[in-house]
CSV table of C-alpha atoms and ligand atoms in Angstrom, one decimal:
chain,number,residue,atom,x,y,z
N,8,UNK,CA,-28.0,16.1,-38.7
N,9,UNK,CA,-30.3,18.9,-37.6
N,10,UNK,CA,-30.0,20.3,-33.7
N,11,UNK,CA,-33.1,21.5,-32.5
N,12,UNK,CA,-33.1,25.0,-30.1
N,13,UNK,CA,-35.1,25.2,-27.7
N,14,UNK,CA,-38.1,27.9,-28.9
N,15,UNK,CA,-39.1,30.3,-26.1
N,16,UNK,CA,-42.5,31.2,-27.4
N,17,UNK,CA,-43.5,28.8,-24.5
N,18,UNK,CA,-42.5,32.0,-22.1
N,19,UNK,CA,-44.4,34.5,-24.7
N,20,UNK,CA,-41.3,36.3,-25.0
N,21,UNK,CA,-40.7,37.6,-28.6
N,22,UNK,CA,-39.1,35.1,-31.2
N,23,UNK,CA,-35.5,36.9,-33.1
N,24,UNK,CA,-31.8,36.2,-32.6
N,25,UNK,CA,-31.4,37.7,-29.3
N,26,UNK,CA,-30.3,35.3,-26.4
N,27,UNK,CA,-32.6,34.2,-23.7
N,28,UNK,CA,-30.3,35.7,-20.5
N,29,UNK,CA,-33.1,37.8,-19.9
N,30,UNK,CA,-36.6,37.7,-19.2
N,31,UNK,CA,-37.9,41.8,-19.3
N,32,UNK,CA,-40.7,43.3,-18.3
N,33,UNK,CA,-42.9,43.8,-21.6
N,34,UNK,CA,-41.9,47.5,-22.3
N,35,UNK,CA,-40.0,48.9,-25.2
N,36,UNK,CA,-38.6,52.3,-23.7
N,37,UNK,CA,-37.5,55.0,-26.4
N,38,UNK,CA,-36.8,58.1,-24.8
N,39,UNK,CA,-35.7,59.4,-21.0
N,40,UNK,CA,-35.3,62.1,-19.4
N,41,UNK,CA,-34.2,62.8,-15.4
N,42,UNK,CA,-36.5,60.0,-13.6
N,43,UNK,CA,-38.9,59.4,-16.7
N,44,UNK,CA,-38.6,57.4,-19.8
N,45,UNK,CA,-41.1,56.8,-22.7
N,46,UNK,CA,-42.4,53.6,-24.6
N,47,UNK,CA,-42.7,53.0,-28.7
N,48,UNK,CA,-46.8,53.6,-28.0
N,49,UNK,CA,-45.9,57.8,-26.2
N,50,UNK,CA,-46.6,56.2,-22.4
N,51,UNK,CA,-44.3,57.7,-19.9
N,52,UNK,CA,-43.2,55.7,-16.9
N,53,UNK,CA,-41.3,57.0,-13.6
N,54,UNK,CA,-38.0,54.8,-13.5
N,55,UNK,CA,-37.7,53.3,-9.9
N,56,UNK,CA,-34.6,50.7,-11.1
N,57,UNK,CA,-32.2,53.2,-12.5
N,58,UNK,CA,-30.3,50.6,-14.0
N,59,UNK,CA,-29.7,48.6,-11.1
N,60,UNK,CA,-28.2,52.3,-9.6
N,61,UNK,CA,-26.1,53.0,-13.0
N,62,UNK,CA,-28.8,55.6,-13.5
N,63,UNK,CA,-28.1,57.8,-9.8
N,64,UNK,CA,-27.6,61.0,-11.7
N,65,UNK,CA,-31.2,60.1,-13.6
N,66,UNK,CA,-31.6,59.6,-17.6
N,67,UNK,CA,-29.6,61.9,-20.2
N,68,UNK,CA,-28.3,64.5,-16.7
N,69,UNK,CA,-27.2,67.5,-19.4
N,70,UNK,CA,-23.9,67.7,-17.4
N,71,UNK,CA,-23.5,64.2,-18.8
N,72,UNK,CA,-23.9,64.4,-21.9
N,73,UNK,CA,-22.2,67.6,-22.5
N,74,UNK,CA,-19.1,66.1,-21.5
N,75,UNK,CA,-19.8,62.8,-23.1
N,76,UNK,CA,-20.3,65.2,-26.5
N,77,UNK,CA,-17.7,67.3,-26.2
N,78,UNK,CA,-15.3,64.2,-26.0
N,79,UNK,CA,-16.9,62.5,-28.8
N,80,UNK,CA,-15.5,65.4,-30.5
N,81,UNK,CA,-12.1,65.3,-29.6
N,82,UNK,CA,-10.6,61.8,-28.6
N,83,UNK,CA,-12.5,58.5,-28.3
N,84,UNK,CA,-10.0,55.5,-27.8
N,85,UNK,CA,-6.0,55.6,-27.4
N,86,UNK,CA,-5.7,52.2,-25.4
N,87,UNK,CA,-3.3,52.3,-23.0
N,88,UNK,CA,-0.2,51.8,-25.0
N,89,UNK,CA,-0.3,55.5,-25.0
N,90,UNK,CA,-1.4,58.1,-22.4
N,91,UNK,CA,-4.8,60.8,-23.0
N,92,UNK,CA,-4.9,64.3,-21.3
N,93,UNK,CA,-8.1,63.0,-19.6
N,94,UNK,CA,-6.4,60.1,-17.7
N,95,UNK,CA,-4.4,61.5,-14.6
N,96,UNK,CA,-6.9,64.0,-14.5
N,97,UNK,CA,-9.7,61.5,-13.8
N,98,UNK,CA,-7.3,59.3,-11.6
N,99,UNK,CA,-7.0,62.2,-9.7
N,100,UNK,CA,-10.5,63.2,-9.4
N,101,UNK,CA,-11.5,59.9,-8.5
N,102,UNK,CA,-8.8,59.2,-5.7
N,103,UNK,CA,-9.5,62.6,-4.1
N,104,UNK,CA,-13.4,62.0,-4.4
N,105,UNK,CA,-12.4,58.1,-2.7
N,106,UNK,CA,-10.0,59.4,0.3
N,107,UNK,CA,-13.0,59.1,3.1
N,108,UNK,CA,-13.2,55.4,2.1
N,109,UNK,CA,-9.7,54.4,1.2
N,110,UNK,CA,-7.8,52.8,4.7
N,111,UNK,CA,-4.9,55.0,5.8
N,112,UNK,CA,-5.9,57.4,3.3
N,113,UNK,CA,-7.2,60.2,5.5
N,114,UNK,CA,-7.0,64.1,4.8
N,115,UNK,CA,-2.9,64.1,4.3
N,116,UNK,CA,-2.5,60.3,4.0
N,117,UNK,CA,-1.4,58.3,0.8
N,118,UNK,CA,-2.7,59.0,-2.2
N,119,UNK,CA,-5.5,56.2,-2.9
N,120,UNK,CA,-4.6,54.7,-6.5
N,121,UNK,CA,-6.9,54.0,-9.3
N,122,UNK,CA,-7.2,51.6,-11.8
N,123,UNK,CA,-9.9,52.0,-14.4
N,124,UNK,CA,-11.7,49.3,-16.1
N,125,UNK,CA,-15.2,48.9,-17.9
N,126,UNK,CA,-17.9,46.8,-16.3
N,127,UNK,CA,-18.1,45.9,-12.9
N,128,UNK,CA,-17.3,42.0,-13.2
N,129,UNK,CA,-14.0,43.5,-14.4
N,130,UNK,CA,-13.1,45.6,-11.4
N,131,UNK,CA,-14.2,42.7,-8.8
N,132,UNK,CA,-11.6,40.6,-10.9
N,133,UNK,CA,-9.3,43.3,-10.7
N,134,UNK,CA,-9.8,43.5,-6.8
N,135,UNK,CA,-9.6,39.3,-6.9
N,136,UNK,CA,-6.3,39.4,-8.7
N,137,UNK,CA,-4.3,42.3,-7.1
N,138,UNK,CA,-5.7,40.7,-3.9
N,139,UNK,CA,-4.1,37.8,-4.5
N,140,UNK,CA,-0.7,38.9,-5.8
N,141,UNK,CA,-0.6,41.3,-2.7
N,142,UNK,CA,-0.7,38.0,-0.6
N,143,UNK,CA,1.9,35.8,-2.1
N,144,UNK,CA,4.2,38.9,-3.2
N,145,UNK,CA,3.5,41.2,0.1
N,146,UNK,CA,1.9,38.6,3.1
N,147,UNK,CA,3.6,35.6,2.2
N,148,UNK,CA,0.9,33.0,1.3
N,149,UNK,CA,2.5,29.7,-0.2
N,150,UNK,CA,1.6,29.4,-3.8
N,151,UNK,CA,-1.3,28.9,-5.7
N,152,UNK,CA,-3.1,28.8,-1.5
N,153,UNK,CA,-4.5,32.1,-1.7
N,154,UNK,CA,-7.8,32.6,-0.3
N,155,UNK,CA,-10.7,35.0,-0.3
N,156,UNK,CA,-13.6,35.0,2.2
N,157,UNK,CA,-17.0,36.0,1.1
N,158,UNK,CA,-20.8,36.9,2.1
N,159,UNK,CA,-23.3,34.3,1.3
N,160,UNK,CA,-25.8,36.0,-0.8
N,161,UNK,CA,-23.4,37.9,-2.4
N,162,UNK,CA,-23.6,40.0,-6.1
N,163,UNK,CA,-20.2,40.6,-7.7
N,164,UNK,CA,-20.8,39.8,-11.5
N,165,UNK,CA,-21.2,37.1,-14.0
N,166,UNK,CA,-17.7,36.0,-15.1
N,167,UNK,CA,-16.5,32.7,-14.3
N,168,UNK,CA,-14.7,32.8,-11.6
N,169,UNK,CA,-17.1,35.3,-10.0
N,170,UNK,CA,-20.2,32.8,-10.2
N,171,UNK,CA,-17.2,30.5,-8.6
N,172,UNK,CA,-18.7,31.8,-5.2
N,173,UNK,CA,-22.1,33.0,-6.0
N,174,UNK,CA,-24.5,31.2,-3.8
N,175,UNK,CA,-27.4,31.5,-6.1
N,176,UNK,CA,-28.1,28.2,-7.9
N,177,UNK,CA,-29.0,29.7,-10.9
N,178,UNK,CA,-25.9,32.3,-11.3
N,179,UNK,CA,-23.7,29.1,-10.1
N,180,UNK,CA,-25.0,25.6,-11.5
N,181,UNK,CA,-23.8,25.0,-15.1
N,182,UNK,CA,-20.8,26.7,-15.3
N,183,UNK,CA,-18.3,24.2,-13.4
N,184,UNK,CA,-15.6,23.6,-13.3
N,185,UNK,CA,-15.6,26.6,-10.6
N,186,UNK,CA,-12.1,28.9,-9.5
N,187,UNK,CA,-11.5,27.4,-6.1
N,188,UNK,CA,-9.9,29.7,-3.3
N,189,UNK,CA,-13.4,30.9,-2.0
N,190,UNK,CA,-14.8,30.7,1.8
N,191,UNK,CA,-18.4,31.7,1.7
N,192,UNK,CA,-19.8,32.8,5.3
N,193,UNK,CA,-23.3,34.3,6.3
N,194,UNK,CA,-23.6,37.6,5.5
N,195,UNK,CA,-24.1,39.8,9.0
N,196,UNK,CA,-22.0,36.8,11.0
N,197,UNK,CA,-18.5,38.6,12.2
N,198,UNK,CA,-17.9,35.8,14.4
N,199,UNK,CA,-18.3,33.2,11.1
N,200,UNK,CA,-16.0,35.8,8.8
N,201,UNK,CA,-13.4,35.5,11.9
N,202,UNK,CA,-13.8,31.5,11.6
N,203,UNK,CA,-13.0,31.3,7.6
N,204,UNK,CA,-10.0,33.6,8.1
N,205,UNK,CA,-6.4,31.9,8.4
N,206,UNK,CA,-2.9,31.9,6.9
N,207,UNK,CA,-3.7,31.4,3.5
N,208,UNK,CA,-6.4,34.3,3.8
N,209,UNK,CA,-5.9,37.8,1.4
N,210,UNK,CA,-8.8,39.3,1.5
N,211,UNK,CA,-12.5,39.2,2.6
N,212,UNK,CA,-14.8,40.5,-0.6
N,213,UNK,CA,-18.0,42.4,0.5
N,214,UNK,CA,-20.7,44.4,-0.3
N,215,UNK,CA,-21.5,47.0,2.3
N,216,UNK,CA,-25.3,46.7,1.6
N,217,UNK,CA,-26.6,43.5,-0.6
N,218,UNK,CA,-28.5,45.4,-3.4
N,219,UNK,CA,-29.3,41.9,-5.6
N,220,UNK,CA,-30.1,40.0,-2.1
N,221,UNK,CA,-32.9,42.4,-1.7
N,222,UNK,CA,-31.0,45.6,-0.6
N,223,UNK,CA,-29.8,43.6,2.8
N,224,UNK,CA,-28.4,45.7,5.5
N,225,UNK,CA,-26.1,44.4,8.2
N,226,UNK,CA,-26.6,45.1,11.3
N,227,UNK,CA,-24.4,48.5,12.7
N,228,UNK,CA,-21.8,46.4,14.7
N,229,UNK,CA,-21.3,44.0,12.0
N,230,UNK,CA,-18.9,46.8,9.7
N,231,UNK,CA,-16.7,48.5,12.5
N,232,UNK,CA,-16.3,44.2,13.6
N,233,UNK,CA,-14.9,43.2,10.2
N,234,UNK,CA,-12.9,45.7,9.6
N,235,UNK,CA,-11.0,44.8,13.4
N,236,UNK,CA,-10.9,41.3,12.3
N,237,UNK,CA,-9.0,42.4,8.8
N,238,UNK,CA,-6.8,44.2,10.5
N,239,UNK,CA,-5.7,41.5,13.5
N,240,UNK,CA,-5.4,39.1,10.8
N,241,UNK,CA,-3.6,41.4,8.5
N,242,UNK,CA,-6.1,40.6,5.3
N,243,UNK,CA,-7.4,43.1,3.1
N,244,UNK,CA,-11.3,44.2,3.2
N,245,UNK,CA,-12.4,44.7,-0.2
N,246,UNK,CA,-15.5,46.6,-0.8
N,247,UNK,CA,-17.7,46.1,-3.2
N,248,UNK,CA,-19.2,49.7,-4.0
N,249,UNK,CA,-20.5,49.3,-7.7
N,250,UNK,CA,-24.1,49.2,-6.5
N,251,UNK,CA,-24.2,51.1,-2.8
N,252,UNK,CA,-21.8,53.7,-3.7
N,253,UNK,CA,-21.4,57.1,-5.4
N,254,UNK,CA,-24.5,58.7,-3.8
N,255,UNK,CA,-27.2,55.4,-3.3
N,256,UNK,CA,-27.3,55.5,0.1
N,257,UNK,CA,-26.9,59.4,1.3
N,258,UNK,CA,-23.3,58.9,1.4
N,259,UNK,CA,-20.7,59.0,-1.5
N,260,UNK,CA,-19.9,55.6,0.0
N,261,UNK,CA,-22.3,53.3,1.7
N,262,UNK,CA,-19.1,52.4,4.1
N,263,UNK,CA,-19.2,56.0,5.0
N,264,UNK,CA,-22.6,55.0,6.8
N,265,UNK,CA,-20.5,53.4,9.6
N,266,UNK,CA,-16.9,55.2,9.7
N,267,UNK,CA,-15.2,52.5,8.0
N,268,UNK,CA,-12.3,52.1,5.6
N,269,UNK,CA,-11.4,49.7,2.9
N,270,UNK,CA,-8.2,48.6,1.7
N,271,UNK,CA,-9.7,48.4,-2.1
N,272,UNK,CA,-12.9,49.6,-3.2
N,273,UNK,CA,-14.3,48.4,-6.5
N,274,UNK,CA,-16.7,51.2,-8.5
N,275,UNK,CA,-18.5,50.8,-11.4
N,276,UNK,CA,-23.0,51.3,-12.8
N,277,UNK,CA,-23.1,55.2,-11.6
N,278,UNK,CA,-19.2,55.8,-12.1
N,279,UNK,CA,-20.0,55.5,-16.3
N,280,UNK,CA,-23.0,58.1,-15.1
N,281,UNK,CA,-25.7,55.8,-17.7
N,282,UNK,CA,-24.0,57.3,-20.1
N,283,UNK,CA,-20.9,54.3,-21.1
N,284,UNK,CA,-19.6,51.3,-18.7
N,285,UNK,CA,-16.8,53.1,-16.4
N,286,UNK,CA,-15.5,51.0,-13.8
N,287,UNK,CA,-12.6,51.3,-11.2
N,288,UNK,CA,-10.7,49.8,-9.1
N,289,UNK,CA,-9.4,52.3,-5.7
N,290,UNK,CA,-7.3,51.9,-2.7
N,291,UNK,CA,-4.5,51.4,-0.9
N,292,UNK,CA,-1.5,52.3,-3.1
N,293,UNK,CA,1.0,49.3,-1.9
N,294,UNK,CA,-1.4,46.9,-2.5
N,295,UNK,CA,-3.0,48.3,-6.1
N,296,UNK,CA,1.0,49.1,-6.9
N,297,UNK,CA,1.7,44.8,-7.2
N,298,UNK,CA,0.1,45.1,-10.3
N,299,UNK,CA,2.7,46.1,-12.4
N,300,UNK,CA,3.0,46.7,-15.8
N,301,UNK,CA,2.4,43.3,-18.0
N,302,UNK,CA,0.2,42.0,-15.2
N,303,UNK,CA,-3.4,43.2,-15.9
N,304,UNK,CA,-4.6,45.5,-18.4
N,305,UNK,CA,-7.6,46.4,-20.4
N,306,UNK,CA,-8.3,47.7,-24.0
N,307,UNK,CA,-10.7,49.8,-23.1
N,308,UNK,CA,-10.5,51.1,-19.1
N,309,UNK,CA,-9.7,54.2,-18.8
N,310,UNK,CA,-10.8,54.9,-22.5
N,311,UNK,CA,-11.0,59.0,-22.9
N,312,UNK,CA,-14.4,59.1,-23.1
N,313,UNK,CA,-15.3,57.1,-20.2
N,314,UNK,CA,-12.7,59.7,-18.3
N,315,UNK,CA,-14.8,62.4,-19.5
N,316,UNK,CA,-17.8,61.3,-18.3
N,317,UNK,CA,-15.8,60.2,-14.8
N,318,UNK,CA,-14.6,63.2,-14.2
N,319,UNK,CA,-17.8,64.6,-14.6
N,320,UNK,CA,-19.4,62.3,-12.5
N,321,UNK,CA,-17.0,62.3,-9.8
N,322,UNK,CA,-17.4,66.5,-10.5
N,323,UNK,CA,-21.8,66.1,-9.3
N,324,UNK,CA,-20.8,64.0,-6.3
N,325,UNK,CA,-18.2,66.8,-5.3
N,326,UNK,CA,-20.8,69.1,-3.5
N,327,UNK,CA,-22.9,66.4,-1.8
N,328,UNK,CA,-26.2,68.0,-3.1
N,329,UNK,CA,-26.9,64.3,-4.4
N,330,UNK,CA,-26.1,62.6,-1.4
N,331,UNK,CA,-28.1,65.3,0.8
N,332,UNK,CA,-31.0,64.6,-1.9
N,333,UNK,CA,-31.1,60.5,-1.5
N,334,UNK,CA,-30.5,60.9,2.5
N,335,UNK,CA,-33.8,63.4,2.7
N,336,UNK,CA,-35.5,61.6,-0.4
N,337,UNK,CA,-34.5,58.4,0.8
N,338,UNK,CA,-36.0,59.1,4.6
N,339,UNK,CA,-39.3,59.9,3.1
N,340,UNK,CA,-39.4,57.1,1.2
N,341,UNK,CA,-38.5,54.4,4.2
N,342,UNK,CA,-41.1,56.2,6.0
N,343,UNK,CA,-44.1,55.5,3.3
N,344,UNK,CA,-43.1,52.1,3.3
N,345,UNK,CA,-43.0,51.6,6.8
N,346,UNK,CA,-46.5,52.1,6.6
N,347,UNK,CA,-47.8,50.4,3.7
N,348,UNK,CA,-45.8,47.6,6.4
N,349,UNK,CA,-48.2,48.9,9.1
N,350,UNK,CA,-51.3,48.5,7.3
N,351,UNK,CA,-50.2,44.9,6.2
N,352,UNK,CA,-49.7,45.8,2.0
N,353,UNK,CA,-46.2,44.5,2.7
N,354,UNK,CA,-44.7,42.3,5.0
N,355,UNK,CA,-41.3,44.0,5.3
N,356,UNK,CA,-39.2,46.5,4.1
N,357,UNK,CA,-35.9,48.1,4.7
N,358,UNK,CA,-33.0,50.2,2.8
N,359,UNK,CA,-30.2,52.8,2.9
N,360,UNK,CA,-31.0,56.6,1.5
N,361,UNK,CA,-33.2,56.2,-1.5
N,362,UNK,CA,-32.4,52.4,-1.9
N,363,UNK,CA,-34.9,50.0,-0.7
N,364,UNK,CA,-36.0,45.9,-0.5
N,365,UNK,CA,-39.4,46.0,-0.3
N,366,UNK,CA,-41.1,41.8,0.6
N,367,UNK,CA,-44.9,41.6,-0.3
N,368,UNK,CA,-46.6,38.8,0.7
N,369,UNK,CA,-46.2,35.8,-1.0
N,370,UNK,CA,-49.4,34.5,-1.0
N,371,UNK,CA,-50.9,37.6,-2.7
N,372,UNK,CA,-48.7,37.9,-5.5
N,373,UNK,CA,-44.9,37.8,-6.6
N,374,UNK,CA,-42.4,40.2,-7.4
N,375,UNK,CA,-42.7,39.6,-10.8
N,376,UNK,CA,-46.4,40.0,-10.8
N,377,UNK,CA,-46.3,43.4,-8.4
N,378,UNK,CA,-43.7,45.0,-11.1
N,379,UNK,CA,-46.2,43.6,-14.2
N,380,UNK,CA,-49.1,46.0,-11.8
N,381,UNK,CA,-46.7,48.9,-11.9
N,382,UNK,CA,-45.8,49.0,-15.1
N,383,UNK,CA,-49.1,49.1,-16.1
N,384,UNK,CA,-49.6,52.3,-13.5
N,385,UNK,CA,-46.6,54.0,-15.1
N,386,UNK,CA,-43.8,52.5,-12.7
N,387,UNK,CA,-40.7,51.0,-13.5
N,388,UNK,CA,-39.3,48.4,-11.0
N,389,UNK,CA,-38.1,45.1,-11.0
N,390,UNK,CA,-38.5,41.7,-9.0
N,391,UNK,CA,-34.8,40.4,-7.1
N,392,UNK,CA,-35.8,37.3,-5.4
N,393,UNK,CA,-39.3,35.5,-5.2
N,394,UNK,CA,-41.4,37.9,-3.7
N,395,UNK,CA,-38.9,40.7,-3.3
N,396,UNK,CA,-38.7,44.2,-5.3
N,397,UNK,CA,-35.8,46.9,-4.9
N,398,UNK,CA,-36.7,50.2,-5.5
N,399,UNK,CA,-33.7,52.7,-6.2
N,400,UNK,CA,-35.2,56.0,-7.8
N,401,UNK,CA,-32.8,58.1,-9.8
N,402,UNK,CA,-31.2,60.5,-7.0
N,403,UNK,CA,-32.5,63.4,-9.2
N,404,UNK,CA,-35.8,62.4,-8.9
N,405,UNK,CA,-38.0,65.1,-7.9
N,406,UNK,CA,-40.3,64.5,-4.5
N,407,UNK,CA,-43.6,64.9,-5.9
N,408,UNK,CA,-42.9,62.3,-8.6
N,409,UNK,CA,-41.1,60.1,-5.6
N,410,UNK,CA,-44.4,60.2,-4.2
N,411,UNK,CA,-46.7,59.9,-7.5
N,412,UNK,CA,-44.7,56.8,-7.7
N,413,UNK,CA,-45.5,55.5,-4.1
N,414,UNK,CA,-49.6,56.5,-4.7
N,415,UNK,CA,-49.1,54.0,-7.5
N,416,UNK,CA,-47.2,51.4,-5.4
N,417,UNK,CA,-49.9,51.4,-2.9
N,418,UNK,CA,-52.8,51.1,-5.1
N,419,UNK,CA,-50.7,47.8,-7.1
N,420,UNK,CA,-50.6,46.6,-3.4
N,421,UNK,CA,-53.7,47.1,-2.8
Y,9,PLP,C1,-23.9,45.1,-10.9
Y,9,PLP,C2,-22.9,44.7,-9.9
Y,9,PLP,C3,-21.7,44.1,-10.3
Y,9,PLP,C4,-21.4,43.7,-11.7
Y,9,PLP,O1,-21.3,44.8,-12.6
Y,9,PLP,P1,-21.4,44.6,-14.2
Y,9,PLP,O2,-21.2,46.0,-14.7
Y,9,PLP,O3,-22.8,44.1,-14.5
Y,9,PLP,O4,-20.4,43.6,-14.5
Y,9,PLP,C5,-20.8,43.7,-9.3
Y,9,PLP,N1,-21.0,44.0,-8.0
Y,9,PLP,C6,-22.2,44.5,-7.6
Y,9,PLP,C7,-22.4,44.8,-6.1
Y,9,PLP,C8,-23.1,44.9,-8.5
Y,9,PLP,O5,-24.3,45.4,-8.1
């Protein structure tokens, strides 16, 4: 018996062993540097994706790699059946950096607690887990009810139980049977998020800003409003920072935007500085503290050189030049777009510091074929939905490149 696979020639996409998952944008990229990277044919590009923001501090940053270098020189793995020197250290430098977003926290408060994973997925899981175990151990829940509201339109990863309560056909469909304990709600809808909470509620998961969505920001109310709701119905707000936070949006935290606190924050794509995967987990330390030893765990979180690279992470956020950079950056930026809006080359844009959804219209062409114009002008970018594009420029970029890169825009538009 022979099984026939499916080829993919029919897509023109190049025949070999590598899974499908993916459908890239035909470039082969060699080299980069700050905000540019080079093909296999010497063509340079200006890199407007960043790896979906895992690239904030900009391609190769030599504070990066140093310490990335200098640990590959000293200690790589010890798993976490024994302790590194670099692993309270980093805890501690990413806690202190996390106090501003960390609820009763404060200057002098508690102590936020880290727990350090590897991808993202995995620190959303973490998040999902301890929020659970806080409920039954802490609030009470009767077991095996827990329950977790969460944003329609939502990004948190690609693991099972994640896709669970993805509303996006194509992240969801295939992969059932699906974790139950999941409430989905508009996104924006304070009054609908008050609705889905009830006795058998932990948590509500957010993002602050949906980046995948199309970099969707909530109105200003809608923050300040769930965070009162979490705490009337004493359930945790777990933010999802992997994308919005560590500089994005002009703020170490996009939650910082409006004044408000989460109980656990998850961190991740900038956190491993495009160096390694780093992920984390921060918060409140009597609801991080259920997981006890033998609970959760990890092979490689917390893995010394993803601490050396943290800590040097966390060590360019420290002076907020990079936040300063993506909130002046980032105004210039809205403002161009506002008026390829006015003169009707897009129908709609919006954003957060130097993060933006951009809609063209989509009778003139699709996402997919605006980004196939750009790369041809030297711009990196890539399609979310349909006729949607994000643009999230390394936060090192420099302004004249910022605006080489919008010239180009314009003229693909045009
Ligand atoms: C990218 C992303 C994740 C998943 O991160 P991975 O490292 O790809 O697992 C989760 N949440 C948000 C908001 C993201 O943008």
């Amino acid at each position: 018996m022979t099984a026939t696979i499916p080829s993919r020639s029919a897509e023109g996409a190049a025949a070999g062993p590598l899974a499908p998952n993916y459908h890239p944008l035909p470039v082969t990229l060699t080299t980069g540097e700050g905000a540019w990277v080079r093909d296999d044919a010497g063509r340079t590009y200006l890199d407007l994706l960043a790896g979906y923001s895992a690239l904030n501090f900009g391609h190769r940053h030599p504070a990066l790699v140093a310490a990335a270098t200098e640990q590959l020189g000293r200690l790589t793995l010890s798993s976490r059946a024994f302790d590194h020197d670099l692993l309270h250290p980093f805890a501690e430098a990413l806690s202190e950096l996390a106090r501003p977003v960390v609820a009763g926290a404060g200057a002098d408060g508690p102590q936020p607690m880290v727990l350090p994973m590897n991808t993202g997925a995995e620190a959303v899981e973490t998040a999902i887990k301890a929020a659970r175990k806080w409920g039954y151990d802490v609030r009470g829940v009767p077991p095996e009810r827990a329950t977790i509201v969460v944003a329609a339109g939502n990004f948190h990863g690609r693991t099972t139980t994640i896709v669970s309560f993805s509303t996006d056909p194509e992240a969801r469909d295939g992969f059932a049977p699906h974790t139950p304990g999941f409430r989905v709600v508009p996104f924006g809808d304070a009054e609908a998020l008050r609705d889905a909470i009830d006795d058998t509620t932990v948590a509500v998961l957010l993002e602050p800003i949906q980046g995948e969505q199309g970099v969707v920001v909530p109105a200003d109310g809608y923050w300040p409003a769930v965070r009162a709701i979490c705490d009337e119905a004493g359930v945790l707000l777990v933010a999802d920072e992997i994308q919005s936070g560590l500089g994005r949006t002009g703020t170490t935290f996009a939650l910082e935007l409006w004044g408000v606190r989460a109980d656990l924050v998850t961190l991740g794509k900038a956190l491993g500085g495009g160096v390694l995967p780093v992920s984390a987990v921060v918060g409140r330390p009597d609801v991080l503290g259920v997981l006890t030893a033998g609970t959760h765990g990890s092979t490689f979180g917390g893995n010394p050189l993803a601490c050396a690279v943290g800590i040097a992470v966390v060590g360019l956020l420290r002076p907020g030049t990079f936040q300063e950079r993506a909130r002046t950056l980032g105004a210039h930026l809205h403002a161009r777009l506002a008026t390829l809006v006015d003169t009707g080359l897009l129908v709609g844009s919006r954003g957060a510091g130097l993060w933006a959804g951009l809609d063209v219209d989509p009778a003139r062409m699709t996402g997919r074929e605006l980004c196939e114009r750009l790369l041809r002008l030297g711009v990196l970018a890539k399609d979310t939905h349909g006729s949607t594009i994000r643009l999230a420029p390394p936060l090192v970029i420099e302004a004249d490149d910022l605006d080489l890169a919008l010239d180009r825009l314009t003229q693909a538009l045009r």
